[in-house]
Amino acid sequence: MSVGPHDLVIRGGTVVTAADRFTADIGVTGGVITALAADLPKGAEEIDAGGLMVLPGGIDAHVHLDQPTSDGTKMADDFESGTRSAVAGGNTTVLPFVMQEKGSSLRACVEEYHRKAEGKCYTDVSFHMVVSDPSPQVLGQELPALVRDGYTSFKVFMTYDDLVLNDAELLAVFDVARREKALVMVHAEGNDAIKYMTTRLEQEGKTAPYFHAEAHAQIAEREATHRAISHAQLTDVPVVIVHVSGRDPMEQIQWARKRGMKVFAETCPQYITLTKEDLKGLNMDFEGAKYVCSPPPRDTDSQAAIWEGLRDGTFDIFASDHCPFFFDAPAETGKNNARARTSFKWVPNGIPGVETRLSILFSEGVSQGRISAERFVALTASNPARLYGLYPKKGTIAIGSDADFTLWDADRKVTISQSLLHHGADYTPYEGLQVTGWPVRTILRGQTVMQEGEISCRKPGGAYLKRGVSGMAYP
Ligand code: DUC
Ligand code: ZN
Ligand code: ZN
């Protein structure tokens, strides 16, 4: 049989998009989808996807890689290990953060992260920025110029002493976002409320990792969510509330949406699989530090609320908030360090999850009948692409889109275990979790980069993606 025009034909899979599912062959030429039809002619390369779902490659819109920390702890993933873990988990694009350190030029920080990522990425990559020092130079010149250069989203923090912006600063940053059509992502937890709770708990001798969950009370998240929404209303700017953990902040988002505001929302695997009980470890021991992240996991009522939100559209995207720290690391650079053992407030905040995000949502959501496969694709690929200015190049299966796919075995049962994973961290908070549904092959612009857990490309081939304005926030 002679070979047709396609470099690659993926044959006979069930193609799932955010809108529908159908059986088709997919033709790929030059890294782009060029045909979707029954019975395509033989391609130069052929992949049999019979019995599998063919999904758009996962887009994890919230990951932290190779970020410096202020306290001597070390992030467990650089761009190489973090993106290797991402492709093993079925992702083809990730959006890490450029962390602006106070006193630094934002432009210089962006260039520094390009150097960190250069030649190391197995996925395509694009950067959000973190604005921690909104100086006149940053607000007046650097930020507008960077947005125009395709860095069209940035995060602000309402907590952490070294990152928090006060209300005047938040309003000033939001105003730049409105003028430049950028998308602001908000870490909504009230700093003073958390510090008050921390002092009170420490005075009572409550210093174990578990008390992180009490210090970072849901009330503080609710209050900050409402404050962020009020500032967004005043400045007339769309915002994304990231890593929403439970019912109370969700109600604030729903309140704003009912009034016609453009408030978008993200939630994460930890808020459907973990609860604050996990932070107790074994008998309130230090094992609980493995689950310390901010906002912390809440309770089963909040998990139920998150599921309602994933179903009813309160949540637009489902991201990992992959923020990996070692547990035990040499020279006390991990969570289990001497200072952290004196108080929960010194435990690095963050958990790994870029590799397990898709299988957890598929298993708990699709396999358990809570959401459809189409909604799964919307939450994990199409909406992240639309929200962050990558659509339709990324996030869908259509003629002209990049040939990024995850071949998905919806019936594969796997027990998540550290030994299976490719991340740099020395543990997974999901150890022992049984999932149904697993990525068996990841294809980036027509090239297979992962097959059955093995990284199959010789060297990292990920590209940097310059983004447009958000199609959801500024249609
Ligand atoms: N916020 C994040 O987005 N990730 C980890 C820690 C945090 O506070
Ligand atoms: Zn955050
Ligand atoms: Zn994060």
mmCIF file of N, CA, C and O in Angstrom, residues 281-354:
data_model
loop_
_atom_site.group_PDB
_atom_site.id
_atom_site.type_symbol
_atom_site.label_atom_id
_atom_site.label_comp_id
_atom_site.label_asym_id
_atom_site.label_seq_id
_atom_site.Cartn_x
_atom_site.Cartn_y
_atom_site.Cartn_z
ATOM 1 N N GLY A 281 -1.149 13.309 59.631
ATOM 2 C CA GLY A 281 -0.134 12.265 59.512
ATOM 3 C C GLY A 281 -0.542 11.074 60.370
ATOM 4 O O GLY A 281 -1.713 10.713 60.447
ATOM 5 N N LEU A 282 0.446 10.456 61.021
ATOM 6 C CA LEU A 282 0.143 9.359 61.947
ATOM 7 C C LEU A 282 0.189 9.964 63.336
ATOM 8 O O LEU A 282 1.264 10.327 63.825
ATOM 9 N N ASN A 283 -0.995 10.163 63.913
ATOM 10 C CA ASN A 283 -0.997 10.681 65.284
ATOM 11 C C ASN A 283 -0.365 12.065 65.411
ATOM 12 O O ASN A 283 0.437 12.298 66.310
ATOM 13 N N MET A 284 -0.660 12.937 64.505
ATOM 14 C CA MET A 284 -0.141 14.314 64.538
ATOM 15 C C MET A 284 1.377 14.385 64.378
ATOM 16 O O MET A 284 1.998 15.338 64.842
ATOM 17 N N ASP A 285 1.975 13.388 63.706
ATOM 18 C CA ASP A 285 3.427 13.463 63.531
ATOM 19 C C ASP A 285 3.771 14.328 62.304
ATOM 20 O O ASP A 285 2.890 14.896 61.661
ATOM 21 N N PHE A 286 5.056 14.380 61.990
ATOM 22 C CA PHE A 286 5.513 15.300 60.951
ATOM 23 C C PHE A 286 5.172 14.836 59.535
ATOM 24 O O PHE A 286 5.280 15.606 58.581
ATOM 25 N N GLU A 287 4.723 13.569 59.397
ATOM 26 C CA GLU A 287 4.287 13.069 58.078
ATOM 27 C C GLU A 287 3.236 13.984 57.443
ATOM 28 O O GLU A 287 3.122 14.076 56.227
ATOM 29 N N GLY A 288 2.468 14.648 58.313
ATOM 30 C CA GLY A 288 1.422 15.547 57.810
ATOM 31 C C GLY A 288 1.963 16.651 56.921
ATOM 32 O O GLY A 288 1.236 17.218 56.094
ATOM 33 N N ALA A 289 3.276 16.964 57.071
ATOM 34 C CA ALA A 289 3.883 18.029 56.252
ATOM 35 C C ALA A 289 3.825 17.686 54.764
ATOM 36 O O ALA A 289 3.888 18.584 53.911
ATOM 37 N N LYS A 290 3.703 16.386 54.456
ATOM 38 C CA LYS A 290 3.631 15.979 53.040
ATOM 39 C C LYS A 290 2.411 16.559 52.334
ATOM 40 O O LYS A 290 2.334 16.536 51.109
ATOM 41 N N TYR A 291 1.428 16.998 53.113
ATOM 42 C CA TYR A 291 0.164 17.483 52.533
ATOM 43 C C TYR A 291 -0.011 18.983 52.719
ATOM 44 O O TYR A 291 -1.069 19.524 52.429
ATOM 45 N N VAL A 292 1.016 19.653 53.231
ATOM 46 C CA VAL A 292 0.894 21.093 53.494
ATOM 47 C C VAL A 292 0.979 21.862 52.177
ATOM 48 O O VAL A 292 1.999 21.828 51.482
ATOM 49 N N CYS A 293 -0.116 22.517 51.846
ATOM 50 C CA CYS A 293 -0.160 23.391 50.681
ATOM 51 C C CYS A 293 -1.147 24.501 51.020
ATOM 52 O O CYS A 293 -1.882 24.407 51.995
ATOM 53 N N SER A 294 -1.137 25.554 50.204
ATOM 54 C CA SER A 294 -2.015 26.685 50.494
ATOM 55 C C SER A 294 -2.827 27.076 49.273
ATOM 56 O O SER A 294 -2.231 27.245 48.212
ATOM 57 N N PRO A 295 -4.135 27.253 49.451
ATOM 58 C CA PRO A 295 -4.929 26.919 50.623
ATOM 59 C C PRO A 295 -4.844 25.423 50.923
ATOM 60 O O PRO A 295 -4.577 24.625 50.014
ATOM 61 N N PRO A 296 -5.087 25.042 52.176
ATOM 62 C CA PRO A 296 -5.000 23.621 52.523
ATOM 63 C C PRO A 296 -6.255 22.857 52.089
ATOM 64 O O PRO A 296 -7.301 23.469 51.875
ATOM 65 N N PRO A 297 -6.136 21.535 51.974
ATOM 66 C CA PRO A 297 -7.344 20.732 51.758
ATOM 67 C C PRO A 297 -8.296 20.936 52.936
ATOM 68 O O PRO A 297 -7.846 21.157 54.052
ATOM 69 N N ARG A 298 -9.594 20.888 52.668
ATOM 70 C CA ARG A 298 -10.598 21.192 53.711
ATOM 71 C C ARG A 298 -11.259 19.925 54.242
ATOM 72 O O ARG A 298 -10.597 19.092 54.810
ATOM 73 N N ASP A 299 -12.572 19.763 53.976
ATOM 74 C CA ASP A 299 -13.295 18.612 54.531
ATOM 75 C C ASP A 299 -14.192 18.004 53.455
ATOM 76 O O ASP A 299 -14.198 18.470 52.317
ATOM 77 N N THR A 300 -14.948 16.989 53.840
ATOM 78 C CA THR A 300 -15.739 16.285 52.814
ATOM 79 C C THR A 300 -16.872 17.165 52.276
ATOM 80 O O THR A 300 -17.257 17.031 51.115
ATOM 81 N N ASP A 301 -17.382 18.092 53.094
ATOM 82 C CA ASP A 301 -18.403 19.004 52.576
ATOM 83 C C ASP A 301 -17.814 19.894 51.480
ATOM 84 O O ASP A 301 -18.443 20.145 50.449
ATOM 85 N N SER A 302 -16.594 20.357 51.707
ATOM 86 C CA SER A 302 -15.955 21.178 50.678
ATOM 87 C C SER A 302 -15.663 20.357 49.425
ATOM 88 O O SER A 302 -15.799 20.862 48.304
ATOM 89 N N GLN A 303 -15.271 19.104 49.605
ATOM 90 C CA GLN A 303 -15.060 18.255 48.422
ATOM 91 C C GLN A 303 -16.351 18.139 47.606
ATOM 92 O O GLN A 303 -16.326 18.236 46.376
ATOM 93 N N ALA A 304 -17.477 17.949 48.322
ATOM 94 C CA ALA A 304 -18.766 17.838 47.616
ATOM 95 C C ALA A 304 -19.065 19.140 46.878
ATOM 96 O O ALA A 304 -19.551 19.128 45.737
ATOM 97 N N ALA A 305 -18.767 20.274 47.517
ATOM 98 C CA ALA A 305 -19.004 21.574 46.868
ATOM 99 C C ALA A 305 -18.137 21.715 45.620
ATOM 100 O O ALA A 305 -18.591 22.199 44.572
ATOM 101 N N ILE A 306 -16.886 21.282 45.713
ATOM 102 C CA ILE A 306 -15.989 21.373 44.547
ATOM 103 C C ILE A 306 -16.559 20.540 43.393
ATOM 104 O O ILE A 306 -16.545 20.980 42.237
ATOM 105 N N TRP A 307 -17.059 19.360 43.697
ATOM 106 C CA TRP A 307 -17.653 18.548 42.624
ATOM 107 C C TRP A 307 -18.839 19.252 41.979
ATOM 108 O O TRP A 307 -18.984 19.245 40.756
ATOM 109 N N GLU A 308 -19.689 19.885 42.814
ATOM 110 C CA GLU A 308 -20.811 20.653 42.227
ATOM 111 C C GLU A 308 -20.259 21.708 41.279
ATOM 112 O O GLU A 308 -20.772 21.903 40.181
ATOM 113 N N GLY A 309 -19.205 22.379 41.721
ATOM 114 C CA GLY A 309 -18.618 23.456 40.910
ATOM 115 C C GLY A 309 -17.961 22.952 39.644
ATOM 116 O O GLY A 309 -17.950 23.640 38.619
ATOM 117 N N LEU A 310 -17.386 21.753 39.706
ATOM 118 C CA LEU A 310 -16.785 21.184 38.490
ATOM 119 C C LEU A 310 -17.874 20.817 37.490
ATOM 120 O O LEU A 310 -17.684 20.909 36.274
ATOM 121 N N ARG A 311 -19.033 20.417 38.022
ATOM 122 C CA ARG A 311 -20.145 20.035 37.133
ATOM 123 C C ARG A 311 -20.878 21.256 36.583
ATOM 124 O O ARG A 311 -21.212 21.318 35.411
ATOM 125 N N ASP A 312 -21.138 22.241 37.466
ATOM 126 C CA ASP A 312 -22.080 23.308 37.061
ATOM 127 C C ASP A 312 -21.388 24.497 36.394
ATOM 128 O O ASP A 312 -22.042 25.484 36.057
ATOM 129 N N GLY A 313 -20.074 24.439 36.217
ATOM 130 C CA GLY A 313 -19.398 25.516 35.495
ATOM 131 C C GLY A 313 -18.825 26.594 36.399
ATOM 132 O O GLY A 313 -18.229 27.554 35.905
ATOM 133 N N THR A 314 -18.992 26.468 37.711
ATOM 134 C CA THR A 314 -18.334 27.437 38.603
ATOM 135 C C THR A 314 -16.836 27.408 38.340
ATOM 136 O O THR A 314 -16.173 28.448 38.297
ATOM 137 N N PHE A 315 -16.298 26.201 38.137
ATOM 138 C CA PHE A 315 -14.875 26.096 37.807
ATOM 139 C C PHE A 315 -14.694 26.045 36.298
ATOM 140 O O PHE A 315 -15.380 25.313 35.596
ATOM 141 N N ASP A 316 -13.763 26.859 35.858
ATOM 142 C CA ASP A 316 -13.412 26.875 34.432
ATOM 143 C C ASP A 316 -12.287 25.908 34.145
ATOM 144 O O ASP A 316 -12.241 25.312 33.071
ATOM 145 N N ILE A 317 -11.341 25.832 35.085
ATOM 146 C CA ILE A 317 -10.173 24.992 34.814
ATOM 147 C C ILE A 317 -9.789 24.170 36.044
ATOM 148 O O ILE A 317 -10.090 24.531 37.191
ATOM 149 N N PHE A 318 -9.103 23.072 35.754
ATOM 150 C CA PHE A 318 -8.605 22.160 36.781
ATOM 151 C C PHE A 318 -7.105 22.030 36.538
ATOM 152 O O PHE A 318 -6.669 21.496 35.524
ATOM 153 N N ALA A 319 -6.314 22.612 37.454
ATOM 154 C CA ALA A 319 -4.853 22.636 37.295
ATOM 155 C C ALA A 319 -4.231 21.944 38.507
ATOM 156 O O ALA A 319 -4.902 21.729 39.518
ATOM 157 N N SER A 320 -2.934 21.610 38.399
ATOM 158 C CA SER A 320 -2.361 20.835 39.509
ATOM 159 C C SER A 320 -1.877 21.695 40.665
ATOM 160 O O SER A 320 -1.832 21.249 41.792
ATOM 161 N N ASP A 321 -1.483 22.950 40.396
ATOM 162 C CA ASP A 321 -0.693 23.723 41.374
ATOM 163 C C ASP A 321 0.509 22.888 41.839
ATOM 164 O O ASP A 321 0.818 22.821 43.037
ATOM 165 N N HIS A 322 1.152 22.253 40.870
ATOM 166 C CA HIS A 322 2.365 21.456 41.149
ATOM 167 C C HIS A 322 3.426 22.376 41.761
ATOM 168 O O HIS A 322 3.930 23.283 41.089
ATOM 169 N N CYS A 323 3.737 22.153 43.012
ATOM 170 C CA CYS A 323 4.707 23.007 43.709
ATOM 171 C C CYS A 323 5.529 22.062 44.595
ATOM 172 O O CYS A 323 5.289 21.929 45.790
ATOM 173 N N PRO A 324 6.484 21.366 43.963
ATOM 174 C CA PRO A 324 7.077 20.186 44.605
ATOM 175 C C PRO A 324 8.239 20.521 45.533
ATOM 176 O O PRO A 324 9.182 21.209 45.148
ATOM 177 N N PHE A 325 8.172 20.002 46.727
ATOM 178 C CA PHE A 325 9.314 20.033 47.645
ATOM 179 C C PHE A 325 9.670 18.602 48.009
ATOM 180 O O PHE A 325 8.805 17.724 48.018
ATOM 181 N N PHE A 326 10.948 18.380 48.281
ATOM 182 C CA PHE A 326 11.338 17.088 48.829
ATOM 183 C C PHE A 326 10.731 16.969 50.225
ATOM 184 O O PHE A 326 10.476 17.988 50.886
ATOM 185 N N PHE A 327 10.507 15.748 50.670
ATOM 186 C CA PHE A 327 10.169 15.582 52.085
ATOM 187 C C PHE A 327 11.490 15.500 52.844
ATOM 188 O O PHE A 327 11.886 16.430 53.519
ATOM 189 N N ASP A 328 12.210 14.384 52.670
ATOM 190 C CA ASP A 328 13.561 14.287 53.242
ATOM 191 C C ASP A 328 14.531 14.650 52.141
ATOM 192 O O ASP A 328 14.537 14.034 51.103
ATOM 193 N N ALA A 329 15.348 15.628 52.373
ATOM 194 C CA ALA A 329 16.332 15.992 51.356
ATOM 195 C C ALA A 329 17.656 16.235 52.050
ATOM 196 O O ALA A 329 17.694 16.530 53.235
ATOM 197 N N PRO A 330 18.752 16.112 51.293
ATOM 198 C CA PRO A 330 20.052 16.343 51.901
ATOM 199 C C PRO A 330 20.126 17.753 52.481
ATOM 200 O O PRO A 330 19.482 18.664 51.977
ATOM 201 N N ALA A 331 20.915 17.925 53.496
ATOM 202 C CA ALA A 331 21.196 19.245 54.092
ATOM 203 C C ALA A 331 19.916 19.994 54.459
ATOM 204 O O ALA A 331 19.849 21.218 54.379
ATOM 205 N N GLU A 332 18.904 19.213 54.829
ATOM 206 C CA GLU A 332 17.674 19.831 55.345
ATOM 207 C C GLU A 332 17.041 20.836 54.396
ATOM 208 O O GLU A 332 16.538 21.874 54.820
ATOM 209 N N THR A 333 17.105 20.549 53.095
ATOM 210 C CA THR A 333 16.515 21.491 52.143
ATOM 211 C C THR A 333 15.075 21.123 51.793
ATOM 212 O O THR A 333 14.465 21.767 50.938
ATOM 213 N N GLY A 334 14.524 20.092 52.429
ATOM 214 C CA GLY A 334 13.155 19.669 52.136
ATOM 215 C C GLY A 334 12.169 20.146 53.193
ATOM 216 O O GLY A 334 12.495 20.957 54.060
ATOM 217 N N LYS A 335 10.948 19.606 53.115
ATOM 218 C CA LYS A 335 9.930 19.979 54.106
ATOM 219 C C LYS A 335 10.364 19.581 55.505
ATOM 220 O O LYS A 335 10.107 20.289 56.480
ATOM 221 N N ASN A 336 11.024 18.417 55.591
ATOM 222 C CA ASN A 336 11.417 17.897 56.900
ATOM 223 C C ASN A 336 12.744 18.538 57.330
ATOM 224 O O ASN A 336 13.779 17.892 57.372
ATOM 225 N N ASN A 337 12.683 19.824 57.664
ATOM 226 C CA ASN A 337 13.896 20.518 58.095
ATOM 227 C C ASN A 337 13.721 20.988 59.545
ATOM 228 O O ASN A 337 12.601 21.020 60.066
ATOM 229 N N ALA A 338 14.839 21.348 60.159
ATOM 230 C CA ALA A 338 14.824 21.594 61.613
ATOM 231 C C ALA A 338 13.853 22.715 61.978
ATOM 232 O O ALA A 338 13.103 22.606 62.947
ATOM 233 N N ARG A 339 13.838 23.778 61.200
ATOM 234 C CA ARG A 339 12.969 24.894 61.544
ATOM 235 C C ARG A 339 11.491 24.511 61.377
ATOM 236 O O ARG A 339 10.640 24.858 62.199
ATOM 237 N N ALA A 340 11.201 23.760 60.297
ATOM 238 C CA ALA A 340 9.812 23.361 60.055
ATOM 239 C C ALA A 340 9.296 22.462 61.182
ATOM 240 O O ALA A 340 8.101 22.471 61.491
ATOM 241 N N ARG A 341 10.219 21.706 61.786
ATOM 242 C CA ARG A 341 9.773 20.828 62.871
ATOM 243 C C ARG A 341 9.407 21.619 64.133
ATOM 244 O O ARG A 341 8.747 21.108 65.013
ATOM 245 N N THR A 342 9.803 22.912 64.194
ATOM 246 C CA THR A 342 9.425 23.717 65.369
ATOM 247 C C THR A 342 8.044 24.344 65.203
ATOM 248 O O THR A 342 7.408 24.694 66.175
ATOM 249 N N SER A 343 7.603 24.544 63.964
ATOM 250 C CA SER A 343 6.264 25.130 63.745
ATOM 251 C C SER A 343 5.810 24.916 62.312
ATOM 252 O O SER A 343 6.602 25.035 61.372
ATOM 253 N N PHE A 344 4.515 24.643 62.167
ATOM 254 C CA PHE A 344 3.919 24.479 60.836
ATOM 255 C C PHE A 344 4.180 25.681 59.934
ATOM 256 O O PHE A 344 4.207 25.561 58.723
ATOM 257 N N LYS A 345 4.398 26.862 60.565
ATOM 258 C CA LYS A 345 4.507 28.056 59.711
ATOM 259 C C LYS A 345 5.785 28.056 58.876
ATOM 260 O O LYS A 345 5.891 28.827 57.923
ATOM 261 N N TRP A 346 6.729 27.175 59.210
ATOM 262 C CA TRP A 346 7.965 27.098 58.427
ATOM 263 C C TRP A 346 7.957 25.951 57.411
ATOM 264 O O TRP A 346 8.936 25.764 56.685
ATOM 265 N N VAL A 347 6.890 25.189 57.373
ATOM 266 C CA VAL A 347 6.846 24.078 56.393
ATOM 267 C C VAL A 347 6.614 24.674 55.005
ATOM 268 O O VAL A 347 5.658 25.435 54.819
ATOM 269 N N PRO A 348 7.479 24.360 54.030
ATOM 270 C CA PRO A 348 7.241 24.896 52.685
ATOM 271 C C PRO A 348 5.846 24.506 52.186
ATOM 272 O O PRO A 348 5.432 23.357 52.346
ATOM 273 N N ASN A 349 5.160 25.474 51.597
ATOM 274 C CA ASN A 349 3.780 25.265 51.132
ATOM 275 C C ASN A 349 3.779 24.740 49.706
ATOM 276 O O ASN A 349 4.168 25.480 48.786
ATOM 277 N N GLY A 350 3.329 23.533 49.513
ATOM 278 C CA GLY A 350 3.206 23.050 48.141
ATOM 279 C C GLY A 350 3.389 21.547 48.067
ATOM 280 O O GLY A 350 4.079 20.947 48.898
ATOM 281 N N ILE A 351 2.736 20.963 47.074
ATOM 282 C CA ILE A 351 2.811 19.506 46.868
ATOM 283 C C ILE A 351 2.957 19.219 45.370
ATOM 284 O O ILE A 351 2.526 20.019 44.537
ATOM 285 N N PRO A 352 3.586 18.065 45.044
ATOM 286 C CA PRO A 352 3.694 17.714 43.619
ATOM 287 C C PRO A 352 2.367 17.188 43.078
ATOM 288 O O PRO A 352 1.567 16.648 43.838
ATOM 289 N N GLY A 353 2.134 17.329 41.757
ATOM 290 C CA GLY A 353 0.881 16.816 41.210
ATOM 291 C C GLY A 353 0.711 16.919 39.708
ATOM 292 O O GLY A 353 -0.331 16.552 39.182
ATOM 293 N N VAL A 354 1.761 17.374 38.987
ATOM 294 C CA VAL A 354 1.574 17.571 37.544
ATOM 295 C C VAL A 354 1.348 16.239 36.820
ATOM 296 O O VAL A 354 0.675 16.188 35.788
#
